[in-house]
Short mmCIF file of N, CA and C in Angstrom, two decimals:
data_model
loop_
_atom_site.label_atom_id
_atom_site.label_comp_id
_atom_site.label_asym_id
_atom_site.label_seq_id
_atom_site.Cartn_x
_atom_site.Cartn_y
_atom_site.Cartn_z
N MET A 1 -9.06 -0.14 -24.72
CA MET A 1 -7.57 -0.69 -24.01
C MET A 1 -6.63 0.04 -25.04
N ALA A 2 -6.72 -0.01 -26.12
CA ALA A 2 -5.70 0.49 -27.13
C ALA A 2 -5.52 2.19 -26.86
N LEU A 3 -6.62 3.00 -26.21
CA LEU A 3 -6.47 4.27 -26.21
C LEU A 3 -5.53 4.64 -24.89
N VAL A 4 -5.77 4.00 -23.73
CA VAL A 4 -5.34 3.97 -22.79
C VAL A 4 -3.58 4.55 -22.65
N PRO A 5 -2.66 4.06 -23.32
CA PRO A 5 -1.55 4.13 -23.45
C PRO A 5 -1.23 5.62 -24.29
N GLN A 6 -2.38 5.39 -24.97
CA GLN A 6 -2.23 6.92 -26.26
C GLN A 6 -2.46 8.39 -25.08
N VAL A 7 -3.33 7.76 -24.86
CA VAL A 7 -3.99 9.08 -23.21
C VAL A 7 -3.08 9.22 -22.49
N VAL A 8 -2.47 8.29 -21.40
CA VAL A 8 -1.36 8.33 -20.52
C VAL A 8 -0.12 9.02 -21.20
N ASP A 9 0.37 9.23 -22.44
CA ASP A 9 1.53 9.45 -23.17
C ASP A 9 1.09 11.13 -23.10
N ALA A 10 -0.32 11.25 -23.79
CA ALA A 10 -0.58 12.41 -24.12
C ALA A 10 -0.80 13.83 -23.03
N VAL A 11 -1.48 13.21 -21.89
CA VAL A 11 -1.68 14.06 -20.83
C VAL A 11 -0.97 13.78 -19.97
N ARG A 12 -0.66 15.21 -18.93
CA ARG A 12 -0.20 14.92 -17.56
C ARG A 12 -1.03 14.87 -16.73
N LEU A 13 -2.19 14.53 -16.68
CA LEU A 13 -3.22 14.00 -15.27
C LEU A 13 -3.21 12.81 -15.64
N PRO A 14 -3.81 12.52 -13.94
CA PRO A 14 -4.14 10.65 -13.95
C PRO A 14 -4.93 10.08 -14.84
N VAL A 15 -5.02 9.05 -15.38
CA VAL A 15 -5.81 8.69 -16.49
C VAL A 15 -6.62 7.27 -16.00
N VAL A 16 -7.60 7.79 -15.49
CA VAL A 16 -8.83 6.14 -15.24
C VAL A 16 -9.17 5.47 -16.40
N ALA A 17 -8.99 4.26 -16.47
CA ALA A 17 -9.34 3.63 -17.81
C ALA A 17 -11.14 3.46 -17.72
N ALA A 18 -11.40 2.93 -18.83
CA ALA A 18 -12.93 2.54 -17.91
C ALA A 18 -13.47 1.73 -19.06
N GLY A 19 -14.61 1.08 -19.32
CA GLY A 19 -15.38 0.16 -20.51
C GLY A 19 -14.55 -1.04 -20.55
N GLY A 20 -15.33 -2.08 -20.36
CA GLY A 20 -14.67 -3.56 -20.59
C GLY A 20 -13.83 -4.13 -19.49
N ILE A 21 -13.62 -3.37 -18.65
CA ILE A 21 -12.61 -4.34 -17.29
C ILE A 21 -14.06 -4.51 -16.67
N GLY A 22 -13.70 -6.34 -16.34
CA GLY A 22 -14.79 -6.81 -15.42
C GLY A 22 -14.01 -7.96 -14.31
N ASP A 23 -12.55 -7.50 -14.26
CA ASP A 23 -12.29 -8.90 -13.11
C ASP A 23 -10.75 -7.89 -13.03
N ALA A 24 -10.16 -8.85 -12.17
CA ALA A 24 -8.39 -8.66 -11.95
C ALA A 24 -7.47 -8.31 -13.08
N ARG A 25 -7.97 -9.24 -13.91
CA ARG A 25 -6.74 -9.14 -15.23
C ARG A 25 -7.24 -7.71 -15.84
N GLY A 26 -8.52 -7.43 -16.32
CA GLY A 26 -8.23 -6.10 -16.98
C GLY A 26 -8.05 -4.96 -16.18
N ILE A 27 -7.85 -4.93 -14.76
CA ILE A 27 -7.69 -3.94 -13.95
C ILE A 27 -5.74 -3.85 -14.04
N VAL A 28 -5.51 -4.87 -13.80
CA VAL A 28 -3.57 -5.13 -14.09
C VAL A 28 -3.73 -4.93 -15.12
N ALA A 29 -4.27 -5.61 -16.27
CA ALA A 29 -4.01 -4.44 -17.94
C ALA A 29 -4.12 -3.52 -18.40
N ALA A 30 -5.21 -2.26 -17.56
CA ALA A 30 -5.18 -1.14 -17.30
C ALA A 30 -3.98 -0.73 -16.69
N PHE A 31 -3.79 -0.86 -15.19
CA PHE A 31 -2.01 -0.67 -14.92
C PHE A 31 -1.07 -0.31 -15.51
N ALA A 32 -1.33 -1.92 -16.47
CA ALA A 32 0.26 -1.81 -17.06
C ALA A 32 0.25 -0.98 -18.25
N LEU A 33 -0.83 -0.63 -18.80
CA LEU A 33 -0.96 0.55 -19.97
C LEU A 33 -0.98 1.75 -19.18
N GLY A 34 -0.47 1.78 -18.34
CA GLY A 34 -0.42 3.21 -17.48
C GLY A 34 -1.32 4.19 -16.59
N ALA A 35 -2.77 3.76 -17.18
CA ALA A 35 -3.64 4.03 -15.93
C ALA A 35 -3.51 4.03 -14.40
N GLU A 36 -3.39 4.98 -14.00
CA GLU A 36 -3.71 5.07 -12.64
C GLU A 36 -4.56 4.63 -11.46
N GLY A 37 -6.00 4.23 -12.35
CA GLY A 37 -7.12 3.97 -11.93
C GLY A 37 -8.18 3.37 -12.66
N VAL A 38 -9.28 2.75 -12.38
CA VAL A 38 -10.03 1.91 -12.91
C VAL A 38 -11.59 2.18 -12.39
N GLN A 39 -12.38 2.37 -13.68
CA GLN A 39 -13.42 2.55 -13.30
C GLN A 39 -14.48 1.25 -13.91
N MET A 40 -15.12 0.49 -12.97
CA MET A 40 -15.91 -0.65 -13.43
C MET A 40 -17.54 -0.52 -12.98
N GLY A 41 -18.06 -0.95 -13.58
CA GLY A 41 -19.48 -0.27 -13.73
C GLY A 41 -20.46 -1.75 -13.51
N THR A 42 -20.46 -2.66 -14.80
CA THR A 42 -21.38 -3.55 -15.02
C THR A 42 -20.83 -5.09 -13.91
N ALA A 43 -19.56 -4.96 -13.30
CA ALA A 43 -19.36 -5.63 -12.61
C ALA A 43 -20.18 -5.81 -10.82
N PHE A 44 -20.14 -3.93 -10.55
CA PHE A 44 -21.13 -3.98 -9.83
C PHE A 44 -22.63 -3.92 -9.86
N LEU A 45 -22.62 -4.17 -10.83
CA LEU A 45 -24.62 -3.80 -11.46
C LEU A 45 -24.73 -5.34 -10.83
N ALA A 46 -23.98 -6.31 -11.47
CA ALA A 46 -24.67 -7.58 -11.20
C ALA A 46 -24.70 -7.59 -9.27
N CYS A 47 -24.33 -7.07 -8.35
CA CYS A 47 -24.50 -7.02 -7.06
C CYS A 47 -25.69 -6.83 -6.24
N GLU A 48 -26.15 -7.46 -5.43
CA GLU A 48 -27.25 -7.20 -5.11
C GLU A 48 -27.07 -5.63 -4.31
N GLU A 49 -26.64 -5.41 -3.94
CA GLU A 49 -26.11 -3.64 -3.37
C GLU A 49 -26.50 -2.80 -4.53
N SER A 50 -26.20 -3.14 -5.94
CA SER A 50 -26.43 -2.17 -6.48
C SER A 50 -27.50 -1.53 -6.73
N GLY A 51 -28.73 -2.09 -6.18
CA GLY A 51 -30.38 -1.60 -6.87
C GLY A 51 -30.99 -2.24 -7.96
N ALA A 52 -29.80 -2.48 -8.84
CA ALA A 52 -30.36 -2.97 -10.04
C ALA A 52 -31.47 -4.18 -9.37
N ASN A 53 -32.88 -3.97 -10.05
CA ASN A 53 -33.62 -5.30 -9.81
C ASN A 53 -33.45 -6.88 -9.92
N MET A 54 -33.75 -7.73 -9.09
CA MET A 54 -33.33 -8.60 -9.56
C MET A 54 -33.30 -10.00 -10.34
N LEU A 55 -34.52 -9.06 -11.03
CA LEU A 55 -34.40 -10.20 -12.86
C LEU A 55 -33.36 -9.14 -13.28
N HIS A 56 -33.24 -8.56 -12.94
CA HIS A 56 -31.52 -7.99 -13.94
C HIS A 56 -30.16 -8.25 -13.79
N ARG A 57 -30.05 -8.72 -12.36
CA ARG A 57 -28.91 -8.90 -11.96
C ARG A 57 -28.82 -10.83 -12.30
N GLU A 58 -29.81 -11.39 -11.82
CA GLU A 58 -30.03 -12.55 -12.56
C GLU A 58 -29.97 -13.07 -13.63
N ALA A 59 -30.00 -12.29 -14.38
CA ALA A 59 -30.01 -11.98 -16.31
C ALA A 59 -28.41 -11.97 -16.11
N LEU A 60 -27.75 -10.71 -15.65
CA LEU A 60 -26.26 -10.46 -15.81
C LEU A 60 -25.38 -11.94 -15.39
N LEU A 61 -25.73 -12.68 -14.23
CA LEU A 61 -25.16 -13.61 -13.57
C LEU A 61 -25.09 -15.17 -13.91
N SER A 62 -26.34 -15.10 -15.17
CA SER A 62 -27.01 -16.24 -15.88
C SER A 62 -26.09 -16.84 -16.86
N GLY A 63 -25.53 -16.19 -17.55
CA GLY A 63 -24.61 -15.95 -18.77
C GLY A 63 -25.49 -15.54 -19.65
N GLN A 64 -26.58 -15.01 -19.62
CA GLN A 64 -27.83 -14.56 -20.98
C GLN A 64 -26.86 -13.44 -21.28
N ALA A 65 -25.91 -12.18 -20.54
CA ALA A 65 -25.93 -11.08 -20.83
C ALA A 65 -24.27 -11.61 -21.86
N LYS A 66 -23.82 -12.77 -22.13
CA LYS A 66 -22.73 -12.87 -22.91
C LYS A 66 -23.21 -12.61 -24.08
N GLN A 67 -24.11 -12.04 -24.59
CA GLN A 67 -24.80 -11.38 -25.58
C GLN A 67 -24.66 -9.94 -25.57
N THR A 68 -24.25 -9.09 -25.90
CA THR A 68 -24.47 -7.67 -26.13
C THR A 68 -24.94 -6.59 -27.21
N ALA A 69 -25.27 -6.09 -27.26
CA ALA A 69 -25.60 -4.96 -28.24
C ALA A 69 -25.48 -3.30 -27.81
N LEU A 70 -25.23 -2.62 -28.81
CA LEU A 70 -25.31 -1.28 -28.87
C LEU A 70 -26.83 -0.91 -29.03
N THR A 71 -27.68 -0.08 -28.26
CA THR A 71 -28.66 0.58 -28.49
C THR A 71 -29.02 2.08 -28.38
N ARG A 72 -29.83 2.72 -28.96
CA ARG A 72 -30.78 3.96 -28.50
C ARG A 72 -32.23 3.80 -27.78
N GLY A 73 -32.32 2.67 -27.67
CA GLY A 73 -33.61 2.39 -27.45
C GLY A 73 -34.27 2.05 -25.87
N PHE A 74 -33.10 1.77 -25.35
CA PHE A 74 -33.61 2.22 -23.29
C PHE A 74 -33.28 3.96 -23.25
N THR A 75 -32.80 4.62 -23.76
CA THR A 75 -32.72 6.06 -23.34
C THR A 75 -32.97 7.10 -24.54
N GLY A 76 -32.73 6.62 -25.56
CA GLY A 76 -32.52 7.90 -26.58
C GLY A 76 -31.27 7.81 -26.96
N ARG A 77 -30.40 7.29 -26.25
CA ARG A 77 -28.76 7.91 -25.81
C ARG A 77 -28.26 6.41 -26.20
N LEU A 78 -26.97 6.20 -26.75
CA LEU A 78 -26.51 4.94 -27.07
C LEU A 78 -25.94 4.36 -25.97
N ALA A 79 -26.13 3.35 -25.69
CA ALA A 79 -26.02 2.65 -24.62
C ALA A 79 -25.63 0.88 -24.87
N ARG A 80 -24.97 0.23 -23.98
CA ARG A 80 -25.36 -1.48 -24.42
C ARG A 80 -26.35 -2.07 -23.13
N GLY A 81 -26.54 -3.12 -23.73
CA GLY A 81 -27.48 -3.88 -23.03
C GLY A 81 -27.76 -5.57 -23.53
N THR A 82 -28.14 -6.03 -22.46
CA THR A 82 -27.93 -7.44 -22.87
C THR A 82 -29.14 -7.60 -23.79
N LYS A 83 -28.72 -8.56 -24.94
CA LYS A 83 -29.67 -8.84 -26.13
C LYS A 83 -30.76 -9.70 -25.81
N ASN A 84 -31.92 -9.02 -25.45
CA ASN A 84 -33.49 -9.56 -25.25
C ASN A 84 -34.48 -9.36 -26.15
N LEU A 85 -35.87 -9.17 -25.90
CA LEU A 85 -36.34 -9.10 -27.03
C LEU A 85 -36.58 -7.67 -27.54
N LEU A 86 -36.97 -6.82 -25.87
CA LEU A 86 -37.09 -5.47 -25.77
C LEU A 86 -35.88 -5.05 -26.84
N LEU A 87 -34.47 -5.26 -26.56
CA LEU A 87 -33.56 -4.51 -27.05
C LEU A 87 -33.81 -4.91 -28.74
N ASP A 88 -33.81 -6.18 -29.28
CA ASP A 88 -34.28 -6.46 -29.97
C ASP A 88 -35.15 -5.85 -30.71
N GLU A 89 -36.49 -5.31 -30.75
CA GLU A 89 -37.46 -5.06 -30.97
C GLU A 89 -36.88 -3.23 -31.44
N LEU A 90 -36.57 -2.99 -30.08
CA LEU A 90 -36.29 -1.29 -30.51
C LEU A 90 -35.04 -1.01 -31.04
N ASN A 91 -34.19 -2.13 -31.88
CA ASN A 91 -33.42 -1.90 -32.57
C ASN A 91 -33.25 -2.16 -34.06
N GLN A 92 -34.77 -2.49 -34.12
CA GLN A 92 -35.12 -2.73 -35.38
C GLN A 92 -35.21 -1.64 -36.62
N LYS A 93 -34.88 -1.54 -37.57
CA LYS A 93 -35.15 -0.38 -38.51
C LYS A 93 -36.05 0.69 -38.36
N ASN A 94 -37.40 -0.13 -38.41
CA ASN A 94 -38.54 0.86 -38.61
C ASN A 94 -39.08 1.60 -37.43
N VAL A 95 -38.27 1.62 -36.07
CA VAL A 95 -39.04 1.36 -34.97
C VAL A 95 -38.48 3.11 -34.53
N GLU A 96 -39.38 4.28 -34.33
CA GLU A 96 -38.49 5.63 -33.59
C GLU A 96 -38.32 5.74 -32.73
N ILE A 97 -37.19 6.20 -32.25
CA ILE A 97 -36.84 5.98 -30.94
C ILE A 97 -36.93 8.04 -30.63
N LEU A 98 -37.49 8.19 -29.33
CA LEU A 98 -37.94 9.31 -29.37
C LEU A 98 -36.68 10.01 -28.72
N PRO A 99 -36.42 11.44 -28.56
CA PRO A 99 -35.24 11.80 -27.30
C PRO A 99 -35.10 11.49 -26.27
N TYR A 100 -33.88 12.10 -25.70
CA TYR A 100 -33.42 11.52 -24.26
C TYR A 100 -34.20 13.26 -23.99
N PRO A 101 -35.06 13.36 -22.57
CA PRO A 101 -35.55 12.05 -21.82
C PRO A 101 -36.99 11.58 -22.06
N LEU A 102 -37.25 11.59 -23.37
CA LEU A 102 -38.82 10.93 -23.35
C LEU A 102 -38.52 9.38 -23.69
N GLN A 103 -37.53 8.76 -24.35
CA GLN A 103 -37.53 7.49 -24.36
C GLN A 103 -37.51 6.84 -23.15
N PRO A 104 -36.68 7.03 -21.72
CA PRO A 104 -36.39 6.17 -20.85
C PRO A 104 -38.29 6.68 -20.42
N ALA A 105 -38.78 7.79 -20.46
CA ALA A 105 -40.05 7.64 -19.77
C ALA A 105 -41.00 6.71 -20.43
N LEU A 106 -40.63 6.38 -21.52
CA LEU A 106 -41.79 5.32 -22.61
C LEU A 106 -41.58 4.32 -21.90
N VAL A 107 -40.12 3.56 -22.05
CA VAL A 107 -39.23 2.42 -22.17
C VAL A 107 -39.41 1.91 -20.09
N ARG A 108 -39.95 3.52 -19.07
CA ARG A 108 -39.68 2.68 -18.13
C ARG A 108 -41.73 2.52 -17.57
N HIS A 109 -42.60 2.67 -18.46
CA HIS A 109 -44.04 2.74 -18.74
C HIS A 109 -44.04 1.05 -18.76
N LEU A 110 -43.32 0.16 -19.71
CA LEU A 110 -43.13 -1.02 -19.93
C LEU A 110 -42.22 -1.57 -18.65
N SER A 111 -41.34 -1.03 -18.64
CA SER A 111 -40.70 -1.58 -17.31
C SER A 111 -41.00 -1.96 -15.90
N ILE A 112 -42.04 -0.94 -15.76
CA ILE A 112 -42.59 -1.31 -14.22
C ILE A 112 -43.51 -2.84 -14.26
N PRO A 113 -44.55 -2.62 -15.43
CA PRO A 113 -45.18 -3.99 -15.24
C PRO A 113 -44.52 -5.29 -15.69
N ALA A 114 -43.72 -4.75 -16.71
CA ALA A 114 -42.92 -5.91 -16.79
C ALA A 114 -42.06 -7.21 -15.89
N GLU A 115 -41.39 -5.79 -15.03
CA GLU A 115 -40.83 -6.50 -13.72
C GLU A 115 -41.73 -7.08 -12.68
N LYS A 116 -43.00 -6.59 -12.75
CA LYS A 116 -44.06 -7.05 -12.01
C LYS A 116 -44.25 -8.97 -12.51
N ALA A 117 -44.09 -8.69 -13.44
CA ALA A 117 -45.19 -9.77 -14.21
C ALA A 117 -43.48 -10.96 -14.37
N GLY A 118 -42.70 -10.85 -13.74
CA GLY A 118 -41.31 -11.43 -14.12
C GLY A 118 -40.36 -11.86 -15.62
N ARG A 119 -40.55 -10.64 -15.91
CA ARG A 119 -40.45 -10.73 -17.78
C ARG A 119 -39.30 -10.32 -18.28
N PRO A 120 -37.86 -10.41 -18.05
CA PRO A 120 -36.98 -10.02 -17.85
C PRO A 120 -36.65 -9.58 -19.20
N GLU A 121 -36.87 -10.50 -20.37
CA GLU A 121 -37.05 -9.91 -21.72
C GLU A 121 -37.71 -8.77 -22.22
N LEU A 122 -38.61 -8.14 -21.41
CA LEU A 122 -39.19 -6.96 -21.77
C LEU A 122 -38.49 -6.00 -20.72
N LEU A 123 -37.45 -5.77 -20.16
CA LEU A 123 -36.94 -5.18 -19.70
C LEU A 123 -35.56 -4.64 -20.11
N PRO A 124 -35.16 -3.22 -19.85
CA PRO A 124 -33.66 -2.95 -20.33
C PRO A 124 -32.87 -3.10 -19.28
N LEU A 125 -31.99 -4.02 -19.98
CA LEU A 125 -31.08 -5.08 -18.68
C LEU A 125 -29.29 -4.27 -19.37
N TRP A 126 -29.30 -3.20 -18.87
CA TRP A 126 -27.65 -2.36 -19.25
C TRP A 126 -26.69 -3.65 -18.91
N ALA A 127 -25.82 -3.65 -19.91
CA ALA A 127 -24.88 -4.86 -19.65
C ALA A 127 -23.24 -3.94 -20.74
N GLY A 128 -22.30 -4.09 -20.04
CA GLY A 128 -21.37 -3.46 -20.82
C GLY A 128 -20.22 -4.91 -20.95
N GLN A 129 -19.39 -4.67 -22.04
CA GLN A 129 -18.81 -5.61 -22.94
C GLN A 129 -18.29 -7.00 -21.85
N SER A 130 -17.98 -6.26 -20.68
CA SER A 130 -17.18 -7.62 -19.96
C SER A 130 -18.49 -8.30 -18.79
N ALA A 131 -19.63 -7.91 -19.36
CA ALA A 131 -20.52 -9.09 -18.83
C ALA A 131 -20.30 -10.27 -18.67
N SER A 132 -19.79 -11.07 -19.45
CA SER A 132 -19.86 -12.53 -19.64
C SER A 132 -18.59 -12.72 -18.68
N LEU A 133 -17.93 -12.20 -17.73
CA LEU A 133 -17.03 -11.96 -16.70
C LEU A 133 -17.61 -12.12 -15.45
N LEU A 134 -18.52 -11.68 -15.17
CA LEU A 134 -19.70 -11.37 -14.20
C LEU A 134 -19.46 -13.23 -13.18
N ARG A 135 -19.33 -12.79 -12.02
CA ARG A 135 -19.27 -14.10 -11.37
C ARG A 135 -20.05 -13.81 -9.83
N TYR A 136 -20.26 -12.76 -9.18
CA TYR A 136 -20.33 -12.28 -7.76
C TYR A 136 -21.55 -11.65 -7.44
N ALA A 137 -22.27 -11.81 -6.54
CA ALA A 137 -23.91 -10.96 -6.28
C ALA A 137 -23.56 -10.38 -4.97
N ASP A 138 -22.62 -10.82 -4.86
CA ASP A 138 -22.27 -10.02 -3.37
C ASP A 138 -21.30 -8.89 -3.75
N VAL A 139 -21.48 -7.37 -3.14
CA VAL A 139 -20.18 -6.35 -3.33
C VAL A 139 -18.93 -6.79 -2.71
N HIS A 140 -19.22 -7.63 -1.54
CA HIS A 140 -18.24 -7.93 -0.36
C HIS A 140 -17.20 -8.67 -1.49
N ALA A 141 -17.16 -9.79 -1.58
CA ALA A 141 -17.14 -10.80 -2.37
C ALA A 141 -16.83 -10.41 -3.77
N LEU A 142 -17.19 -9.65 -4.19
CA LEU A 142 -16.32 -8.78 -5.29
C LEU A 142 -15.15 -8.17 -5.30
N LEU A 143 -15.16 -7.42 -4.11
CA LEU A 143 -13.93 -6.72 -3.90
C LEU A 143 -12.98 -7.50 -3.20
N ASP A 144 -13.39 -8.52 -2.21
CA ASP A 144 -12.13 -8.99 -1.60
C ASP A 144 -11.63 -9.75 -2.93
N THR A 145 -12.05 -10.37 -3.86
CA THR A 145 -11.58 -11.33 -4.94
C THR A 145 -10.66 -10.08 -5.43
N LEU A 146 -11.19 -8.74 -6.12
CA LEU A 146 -10.53 -7.99 -6.89
C LEU A 146 -8.59 -7.96 -6.14
N VAL A 147 -9.38 -7.23 -4.94
CA VAL A 147 -8.36 -6.88 -4.10
C VAL A 147 -7.16 -7.92 -4.05
N ASN A 148 -7.81 -9.17 -3.89
CA ASN A 148 -6.37 -10.21 -3.47
C ASN A 148 -5.94 -10.30 -4.81
N GLU A 149 -6.76 -10.44 -5.84
CA GLU A 149 -6.43 -11.23 -7.24
C GLU A 149 -4.87 -10.04 -8.10
N VAL A 150 -5.68 -8.83 -7.69
CA VAL A 150 -4.78 -7.53 -7.80
C VAL A 150 -3.41 -7.89 -7.02
N SER A 151 -3.62 -7.73 -6.41
CA SER A 151 -2.26 -7.53 -5.26
C SER A 151 -1.21 -8.74 -5.40
N GLU A 152 -1.80 -9.90 -5.85
CA GLU A 152 -0.74 -11.11 -6.53
C GLU A 152 -0.06 -10.56 -7.86
N ILE A 153 -0.51 -10.27 -8.60
CA ILE A 153 0.30 -9.56 -9.63
C ILE A 153 0.69 -7.92 -9.87
N GLY A 154 -0.30 -7.25 -9.60
CA GLY A 154 -0.42 -5.77 -9.26
C GLY A 154 0.20 -5.00 -9.32
N SER A 155 1.24 -5.06 -8.17
CA SER A 155 2.45 -4.43 -7.68
C SER A 155 3.01 -4.31 -8.43
N ALA A 156 4.01 -5.41 -9.26
CA ALA A 156 4.95 -5.03 -9.74
C ALA A 156 4.54 -4.06 -11.57
N VAL A 157 3.78 -4.54 -11.76
CA VAL A 157 3.13 -3.95 -13.33
C VAL A 157 2.83 -2.16 -12.58
N GLN A 158 1.98 -2.16 -11.34
CA GLN A 158 1.91 -0.43 -11.17
C GLN A 158 3.34 -0.13 -11.21
N SER A 159 4.36 -0.53 -10.43
CA SER A 159 5.42 -0.03 -9.90
C SER A 159 6.18 0.03 -11.55
N TRP A 160 6.11 -0.65 -12.61
CA TRP A 160 6.76 -0.33 -13.98
C TRP A 160 6.28 0.74 -14.07
N SER A 161 4.96 0.73 -14.27
CA SER A 161 3.87 1.95 -14.79
C SER A 161 4.42 3.40 -14.62
N ALA A 162 4.25 3.34 -13.40
CA ALA A 162 4.54 4.30 -12.72
C ALA A 162 6.50 5.10 -12.85
N HIS A 163 7.13 4.26 -13.31
CA HIS A 163 8.48 4.62 -13.67
C HIS A 163 8.90 4.84 -14.77
N ARG A 164 7.71 4.73 -15.93
CA ARG A 164 7.74 4.76 -17.42
C ARG A 164 7.95 5.89 -17.56
N GLN A 165 9.23 6.09 -18.28
CA GLN A 165 8.82 7.41 -19.30
C GLN A 165 8.87 7.14 -20.72
N PRO A 166 7.95 8.04 -21.00
CA PRO A 166 7.24 7.59 -21.98
C PRO A 166 8.33 8.37 -23.36
N VAL A 167 8.63 7.59 -24.26
CA VAL A 167 9.51 8.24 -25.06
C VAL A 167 8.82 9.06 -26.62
N SER A 168 8.75 9.87 -26.95
CA SER A 168 8.38 10.74 -27.85
C SER A 168 8.52 10.19 -29.28
N ALA A 169 8.07 10.62 -30.06
CA ALA A 169 8.04 10.31 -31.42
C ALA A 169 9.73 10.85 -31.82
N GLN A 170 9.85 11.82 -31.31
CA GLN A 170 11.00 12.85 -32.19
C GLN A 170 12.58 11.85 -31.60
N GLU A 171 12.25 11.61 -30.48
CA GLU A 171 13.19 11.09 -29.35
C GLU A 171 13.57 9.66 -30.00
N GLY A 172 12.28 8.31 -29.92
CA GLY A 172 12.33 7.18 -30.38
C GLY A 172 13.00 7.47 -31.97
N ALA A 173 12.34 8.39 -32.62
CA ALA A 173 13.60 8.49 -34.12
C ALA A 173 14.81 9.32 -33.71
N LYS A 174 15.31 10.07 -33.19
CA LYS A 174 16.72 10.12 -32.87
C LYS A 174 17.46 8.90 -32.43
N ASP A 175 16.63 8.16 -31.97
CA ASP A 175 17.45 6.92 -31.15
C ASP A 175 18.01 5.70 -32.21
N GLU A 176 16.82 5.84 -33.01
CA GLU A 176 17.35 4.64 -34.08
C GLU A 176 17.78 5.03 -35.09
N SER A 177 18.60 6.30 -35.61
CA SER A 177 19.41 6.61 -36.45
C SER A 177 20.87 6.70 -36.01
#
């Protein structure tokens, strides 16, 4: 969120805020900071319509996803996931992580039997920093809630953001003298 107003002031293109936005408060905050849109990921991942497996969705909605960590262990690239046995094991210092796309192929060979066996502790459970905010397993309920809650307070913030003229550092210094 700290980067949103800086980017808004630095560019003339519409800014879409992403990362850590999990509910209407995050959407309204992004608009207040000057973003013209938001991108949400984990909130939708918890919904049945996402295509994520049932064990993953249950972990996200159960509160297990309150503890997340960064890892290269799922894909070879840096990503955030729910702390579980797999993430902890792959994050140990002595574990060699293969480069992308080899690492996800290796992890997939573990994930398929782990899912069949009902073992979420052995699955790569993707989760963003806002995972503790998740409440909805149905995308329609999530969207209805987001639209209603953002509408309650968001129009005033969005109107303010759209009309705000950023003050350059030079102009601000002139005003102070």
